[in-house]
Amino acid sequence: CLFILPLILIFPYRRFIFVTASLIAATASSLLVLDAIVYNLYHYHLNSTVLILAYHGITKDILGLSFREKIIPIFIILIFLMI
């Protein structure tokens, strides 16, 4: 609501608002699911330190994630974007 209300005032086009609201909702849902997965694995919520560790962990194999564990968040985000 905090992002959509100013957009309604600036761009009062129904299609633009629906698409933008859908993308924001899909992104928020994806982040919530990703946070739940990370918390289940490491007992930390998403923050900048965890994101930096995940980025370097994927590129330098610090976290030791399998290929399946690396692909699951990507599929979850794609599923939410397709809904």
CSV table of C-alpha atoms in Angstrom, one decimal:
chain,number,residue,atom,x,y,z
A,1,CYS,CA,0.0,0.0,0.0
A,2,LEU,CA,2.9,2.4,0.7
A,3,PHE,CA,4.3,1.9,-2.8
A,4,ILE,CA,1.1,1.7,-4.7
A,5,LEU,CA,-0.8,4.7,-3.4
A,6,PRO,CA,1.9,7.2,-4.6
A,7,LEU,CA,1.9,5.4,-8.0
A,8,ILE,CA,-1.9,5.7,-8.3
A,9,LEU,CA,-1.5,9.5,-7.7
A,10,ILE,CA,1.3,9.8,-10.3
A,11,PHE,CA,0.2,7.3,-12.9
A,12,PRO,CA,-3.6,6.8,-12.7
A,13,TYR,CA,-3.6,4.0,-15.3
A,14,ARG,CA,-5.3,0.8,-14.2
A,15,ARG,CA,-3.2,-1.7,-16.1
A,16,PHE,CA,0.1,-0.1,-14.9
A,17,ILE,CA,-1.1,-0.2,-11.3
A,18,PHE,CA,-2.2,-3.8,-11.5
A,19,VAL,CA,1.1,-5.0,-13.1
A,20,THR,CA,3.1,-3.0,-10.6
A,21,ALA,CA,1.1,-4.3,-7.6
A,22,SER,CA,1.4,-7.8,-8.9
A,23,LEU,CA,5.2,-7.6,-9.2
A,24,ILE,CA,5.6,-6.0,-5.8
A,25,ALA,CA,3.4,-8.8,-4.2
A,26,ALA,CA,5.3,-11.5,-6.0
A,27,THR,CA,8.6,-10.1,-4.9
A,28,ALA,CA,7.4,-9.8,-1.3
A,29,SER,CA,6.1,-13.3,-1.3
A,30,SER,CA,9.3,-14.7,-2.8
A,31,LEU,CA,11.4,-12.9,-0.2
A,32,LEU,CA,9.2,-14.2,2.6
A,33,VAL,CA,9.6,-17.8,1.3
A,34,LEU,CA,13.3,-17.3,0.8
A,35,ASP,CA,13.6,-15.9,4.3
A,36,ALA,CA,11.7,-19.0,5.7
A,37,ILE,CA,14.1,-21.3,3.9
A,38,VAL,CA,17.2,-19.5,5.1
A,39,TYR,CA,15.9,-19.4,8.6
A,40,ASN,CA,15.1,-23.1,8.5
A,41,LEU,CA,18.6,-23.9,7.4
A,42,TYR,CA,20.7,-21.5,9.4
A,43,HIS,CA,18.5,-19.9,12.0
A,44,TYR,CA,19.2,-16.4,10.7
A,45,HIS,CA,16.7,-14.1,9.0
A,46,LEU,CA,17.7,-12.4,5.8
A,47,ASN,CA,19.9,-9.3,6.3
A,48,SER,CA,22.9,-7.8,4.5
A,49,THR,CA,25.4,-10.1,6.2
A,50,VAL,CA,23.5,-13.2,5.3
A,51,LEU,CA,23.1,-12.0,1.7
A,52,ILE,CA,26.8,-11.2,1.4
A,53,LEU,CA,27.6,-14.6,2.8
A,54,ALA,CA,25.2,-16.3,0.4
A,55,TYR,CA,26.7,-14.4,-2.6
A,56,HIS,CA,30.2,-15.4,-1.7
A,57,GLY,CA,29.1,-18.8,-0.6
A,58,ILE,CA,27.6,-19.6,-4.0
A,59,THR,CA,30.6,-18.3,-5.9
A,60,LYS,CA,33.3,-19.7,-3.6
A,61,ASP,CA,31.4,-22.7,-2.2
A,62,ILE,CA,31.6,-21.5,1.4
A,63,LEU,CA,28.1,-22.6,2.3
A,64,GLY,CA,28.3,-26.0,0.7
A,65,LEU,CA,24.9,-25.9,-1.0
A,66,SER,CA,24.0,-28.6,-3.4
A,67,PHE,CA,22.9,-27.7,-7.0
A,68,ARG,CA,19.3,-28.4,-5.9
A,69,GLU,CA,19.5,-26.0,-3.0
A,70,LYS,CA,20.8,-23.3,-5.3
A,71,ILE,CA,18.0,-23.8,-7.9
A,72,ILE,CA,15.0,-24.0,-5.5
A,73,PRO,CA,14.9,-20.2,-4.7
A,74,ILE,CA,15.0,-19.4,-8.4
A,75,PHE,CA,12.1,-21.7,-9.1
A,76,ILE,CA,10.1,-20.2,-6.2
A,77,ILE,CA,10.6,-16.7,-7.5
A,78,LEU,CA,9.6,-17.8,-11.0
A,79,ILE,CA,6.5,-19.5,-9.7
A,80,PHE,CA,5.4,-16.4,-7.8
A,81,LEU,CA,6.0,-14.2,-10.8
A,82,MET,CA,4.0,-16.5,-13.1
A,83,ILE,CA,1.0,-16.5,-10.7
